[in-house]
Short mmCIF file of C-alpha atoms in Angstrom, two decimals:
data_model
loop_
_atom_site.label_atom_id
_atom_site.label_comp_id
_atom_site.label_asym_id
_atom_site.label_seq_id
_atom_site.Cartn_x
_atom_site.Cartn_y
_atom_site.Cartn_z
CA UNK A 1 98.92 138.28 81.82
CA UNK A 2 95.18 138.75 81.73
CA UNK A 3 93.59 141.11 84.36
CA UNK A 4 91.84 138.09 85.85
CA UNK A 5 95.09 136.13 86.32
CA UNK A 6 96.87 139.19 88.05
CA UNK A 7 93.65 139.08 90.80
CA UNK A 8 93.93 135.78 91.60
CA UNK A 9 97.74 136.08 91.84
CA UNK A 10 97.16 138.28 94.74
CA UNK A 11 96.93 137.55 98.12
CA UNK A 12 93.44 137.68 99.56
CA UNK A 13 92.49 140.62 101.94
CA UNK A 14 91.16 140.66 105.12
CA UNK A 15 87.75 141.52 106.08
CA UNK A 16 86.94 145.08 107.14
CA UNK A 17 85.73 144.03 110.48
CA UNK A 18 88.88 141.69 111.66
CA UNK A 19 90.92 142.21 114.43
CA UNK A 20 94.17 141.57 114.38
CA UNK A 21 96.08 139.79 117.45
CA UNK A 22 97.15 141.13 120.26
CA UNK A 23 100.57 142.01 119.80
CA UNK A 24 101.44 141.32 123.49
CA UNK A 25 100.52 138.41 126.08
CA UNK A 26 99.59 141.30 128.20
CA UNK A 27 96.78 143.91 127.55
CA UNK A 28 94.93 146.41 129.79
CA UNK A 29 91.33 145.10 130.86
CA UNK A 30 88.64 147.33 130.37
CA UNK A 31 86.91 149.20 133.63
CA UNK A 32 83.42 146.99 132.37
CA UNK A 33 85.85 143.72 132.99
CA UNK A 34 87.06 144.68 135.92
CA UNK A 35 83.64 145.57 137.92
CA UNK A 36 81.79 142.55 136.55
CA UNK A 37 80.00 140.55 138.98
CA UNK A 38 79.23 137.27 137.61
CA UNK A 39 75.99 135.67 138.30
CA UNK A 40 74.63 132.49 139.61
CA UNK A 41 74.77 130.52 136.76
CA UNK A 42 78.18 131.21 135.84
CA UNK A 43 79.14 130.51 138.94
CA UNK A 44 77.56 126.90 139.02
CA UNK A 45 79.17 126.16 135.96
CA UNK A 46 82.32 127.57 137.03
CA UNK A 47 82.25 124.63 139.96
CA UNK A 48 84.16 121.80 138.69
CA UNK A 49 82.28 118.53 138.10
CA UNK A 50 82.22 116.24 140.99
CA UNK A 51 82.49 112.58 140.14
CA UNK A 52 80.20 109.79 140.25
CA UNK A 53 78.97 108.33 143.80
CA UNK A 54 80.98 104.91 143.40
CA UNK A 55 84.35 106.68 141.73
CA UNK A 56 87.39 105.57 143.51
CA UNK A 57 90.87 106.77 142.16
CA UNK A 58 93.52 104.88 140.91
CA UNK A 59 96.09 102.56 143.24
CA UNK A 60 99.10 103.83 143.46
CA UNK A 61 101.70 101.81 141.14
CA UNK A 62 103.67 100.88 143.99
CA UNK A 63 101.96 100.67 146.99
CA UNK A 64 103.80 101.91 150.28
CA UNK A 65 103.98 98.95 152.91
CA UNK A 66 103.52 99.67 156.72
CA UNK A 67 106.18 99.03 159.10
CA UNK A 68 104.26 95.56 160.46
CA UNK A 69 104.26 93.94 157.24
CA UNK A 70 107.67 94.54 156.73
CA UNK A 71 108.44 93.72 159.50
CA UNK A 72 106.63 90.35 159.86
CA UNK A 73 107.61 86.70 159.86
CA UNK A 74 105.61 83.92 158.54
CA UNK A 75 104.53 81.46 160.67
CA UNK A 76 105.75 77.44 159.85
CA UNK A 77 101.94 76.88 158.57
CA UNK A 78 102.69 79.55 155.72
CA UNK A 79 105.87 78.64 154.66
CA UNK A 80 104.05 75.05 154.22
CA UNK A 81 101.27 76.27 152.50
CA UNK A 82 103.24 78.39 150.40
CA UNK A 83 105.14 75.05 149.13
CA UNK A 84 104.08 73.94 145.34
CA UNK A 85 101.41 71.16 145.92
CA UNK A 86 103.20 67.73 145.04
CA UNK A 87 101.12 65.81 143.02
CA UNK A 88 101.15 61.73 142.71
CA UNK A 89 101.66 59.17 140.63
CA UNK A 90 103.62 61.86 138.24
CA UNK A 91 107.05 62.91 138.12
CA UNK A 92 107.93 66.00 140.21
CA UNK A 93 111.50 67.85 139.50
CA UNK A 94 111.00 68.62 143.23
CA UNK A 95 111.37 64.72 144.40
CA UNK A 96 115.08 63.21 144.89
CA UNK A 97 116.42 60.68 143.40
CA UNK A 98 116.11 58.27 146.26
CA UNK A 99 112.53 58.22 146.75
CA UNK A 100 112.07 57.20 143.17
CA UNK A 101 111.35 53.37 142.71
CA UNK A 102 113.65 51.05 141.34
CA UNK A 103 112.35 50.54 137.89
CA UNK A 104 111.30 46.75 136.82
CA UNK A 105 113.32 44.98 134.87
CA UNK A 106 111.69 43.84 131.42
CA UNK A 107 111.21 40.55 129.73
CA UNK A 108 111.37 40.73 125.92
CA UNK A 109 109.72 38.03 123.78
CA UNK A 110 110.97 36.12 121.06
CA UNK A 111 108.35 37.68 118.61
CA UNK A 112 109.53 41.38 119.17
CA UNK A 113 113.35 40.24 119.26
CA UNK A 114 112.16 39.21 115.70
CA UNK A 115 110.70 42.28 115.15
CA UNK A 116 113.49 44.47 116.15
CA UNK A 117 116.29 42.20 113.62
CA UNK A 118 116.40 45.30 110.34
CA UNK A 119 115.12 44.02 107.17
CA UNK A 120 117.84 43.00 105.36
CA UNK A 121 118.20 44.01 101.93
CA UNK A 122 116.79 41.54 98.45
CA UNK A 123 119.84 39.59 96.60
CA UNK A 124 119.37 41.59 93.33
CA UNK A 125 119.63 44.71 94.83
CA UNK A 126 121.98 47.23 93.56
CA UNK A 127 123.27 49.72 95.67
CA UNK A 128 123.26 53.43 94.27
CA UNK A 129 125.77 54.03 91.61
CA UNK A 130 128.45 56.34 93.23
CA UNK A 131 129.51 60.39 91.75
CA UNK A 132 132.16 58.98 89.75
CA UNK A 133 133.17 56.29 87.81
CA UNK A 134 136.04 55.24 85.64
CA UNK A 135 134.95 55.03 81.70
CA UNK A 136 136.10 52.02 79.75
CA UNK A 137 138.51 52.47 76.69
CA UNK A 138 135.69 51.60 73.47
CA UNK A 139 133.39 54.30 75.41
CA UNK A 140 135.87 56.76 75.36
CA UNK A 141 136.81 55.58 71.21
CA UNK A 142 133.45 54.90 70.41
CA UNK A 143 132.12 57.48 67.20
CA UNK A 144 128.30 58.39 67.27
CA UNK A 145 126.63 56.86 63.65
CA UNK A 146 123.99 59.55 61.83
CA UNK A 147 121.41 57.97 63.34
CA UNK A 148 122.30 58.89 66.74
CA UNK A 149 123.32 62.07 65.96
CA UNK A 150 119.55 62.73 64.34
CA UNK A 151 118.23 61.45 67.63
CA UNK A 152 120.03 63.33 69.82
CA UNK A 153 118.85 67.04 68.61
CA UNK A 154 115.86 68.34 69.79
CA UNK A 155 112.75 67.68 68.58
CA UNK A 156 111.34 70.68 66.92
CA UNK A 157 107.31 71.54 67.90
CA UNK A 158 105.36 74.13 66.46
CA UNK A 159 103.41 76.88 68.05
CA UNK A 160 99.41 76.22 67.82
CA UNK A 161 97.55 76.48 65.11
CA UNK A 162 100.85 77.47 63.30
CA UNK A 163 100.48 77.29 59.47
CA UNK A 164 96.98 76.97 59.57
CA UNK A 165 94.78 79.21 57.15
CA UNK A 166 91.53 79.35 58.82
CA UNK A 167 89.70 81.45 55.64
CA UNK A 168 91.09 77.91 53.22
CA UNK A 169 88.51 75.77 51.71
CA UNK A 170 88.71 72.15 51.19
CA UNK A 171 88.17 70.60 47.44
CA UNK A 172 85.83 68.39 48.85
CA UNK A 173 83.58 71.92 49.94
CA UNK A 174 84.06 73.16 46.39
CA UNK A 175 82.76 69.99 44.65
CA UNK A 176 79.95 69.67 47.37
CA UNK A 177 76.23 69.80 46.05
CA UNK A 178 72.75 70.73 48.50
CA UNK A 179 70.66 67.71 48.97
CA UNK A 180 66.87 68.50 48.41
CA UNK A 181 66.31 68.87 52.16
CA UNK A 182 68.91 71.10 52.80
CA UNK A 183 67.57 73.40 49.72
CA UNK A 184 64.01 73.07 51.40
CA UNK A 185 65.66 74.15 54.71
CA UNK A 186 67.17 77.09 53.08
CA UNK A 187 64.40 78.70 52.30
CA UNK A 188 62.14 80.78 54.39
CA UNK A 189 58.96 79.91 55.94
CA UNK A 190 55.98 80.68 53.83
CA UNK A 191 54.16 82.25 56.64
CA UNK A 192 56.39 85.04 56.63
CA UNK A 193 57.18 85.74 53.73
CA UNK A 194 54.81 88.90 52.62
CA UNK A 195 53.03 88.93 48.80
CA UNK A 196 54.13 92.16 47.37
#
């Protein structure tokens, strides 16, 4: 170990000047402490801080009722103002059965008696086949010819661009020739090309 790794191994020290903590919750006050006599200023801030003119504290979470309201009895014109208000023209749960009115007995016509008849279903409709079925004898014998058995596996598809040579050149690019335009194109404009 390198004398710079053993000094920060080491626990740090404590300044010169630092005093520790009192040992004890109780310590003797100095003679200066005791014959202090604070001035005005630290006695204004001292002073708690009086709230705001308009401050009112908090109601009480259960407020304590005097002995004449619990001791009081509502009057008739309370207990029928603190009914629920009936409203009409709409069903209340409140109102009985008997001052309900009869309800009106109801004429259908012949055109929504028509309406009501179900559709009925077309002749050559066939109902869903059911679950299961009984199989017939020459299904059962029946043997599958090559054909069928070739058209029954799965078809086989190839990934993209599988097989395909991208750096292949066609016969027809080999035996290709440059037109006289296309040579003309080819080669570069006379304006920039510099005389040596």
């Amino acid at each position: 170990m390198t004398p710079r790794w053993s000094q920060l191994c080491s626990r740090k020290l404590l300044n010169a000047g630092f005093e520790q903590s009192r040992s004890s919750p109780q310590w003797e006050v100095s003679v200066a402490a005791l014959r202090a006599c604070p001035s005005n200023r630290v006695c204004s801030l001292a002073l708690p801080r009086l709230p705001t003119a308009g401050w009112e504290p908090d109601r009480p979470l259960l407020a304590s009722l005097s002995r004449a309201v619990q001791t009081a009895v509502a009057s008739p014109r309370v207990c029928q103002l603190a009914r629920p208000k009936r409203r009409q023209g709409l069903y209340s749960p409140h109102l009985s059965k008997t001052s309900l009115a009869p309800p009106h007995p109801a004429a259908t016509s012949s055109r929504l008696q028509l309406l009501a008849i179900p559709k009925s279903d077309h002749p050559q409709y066939a109902q869903d086949r059911p679950v299961s079925w009984p199989v017939p004898g020459p299904v059962r014998k029946a043997v599958a010819s090559e054909r069928v058995h070739v058209l029954s596996r799965p078809n086989q598809r190839k990934a993209l661009f599988q097989g395909y040579n991208p750096y292949t050149v066609t016969l027809a690019a080999r035996s290709a020739s440059a037109s006289p335009r296309l040579q003309e194109l080819c080669l570069p404009l006379p304006r920039k090309c510099k005389g040596k």
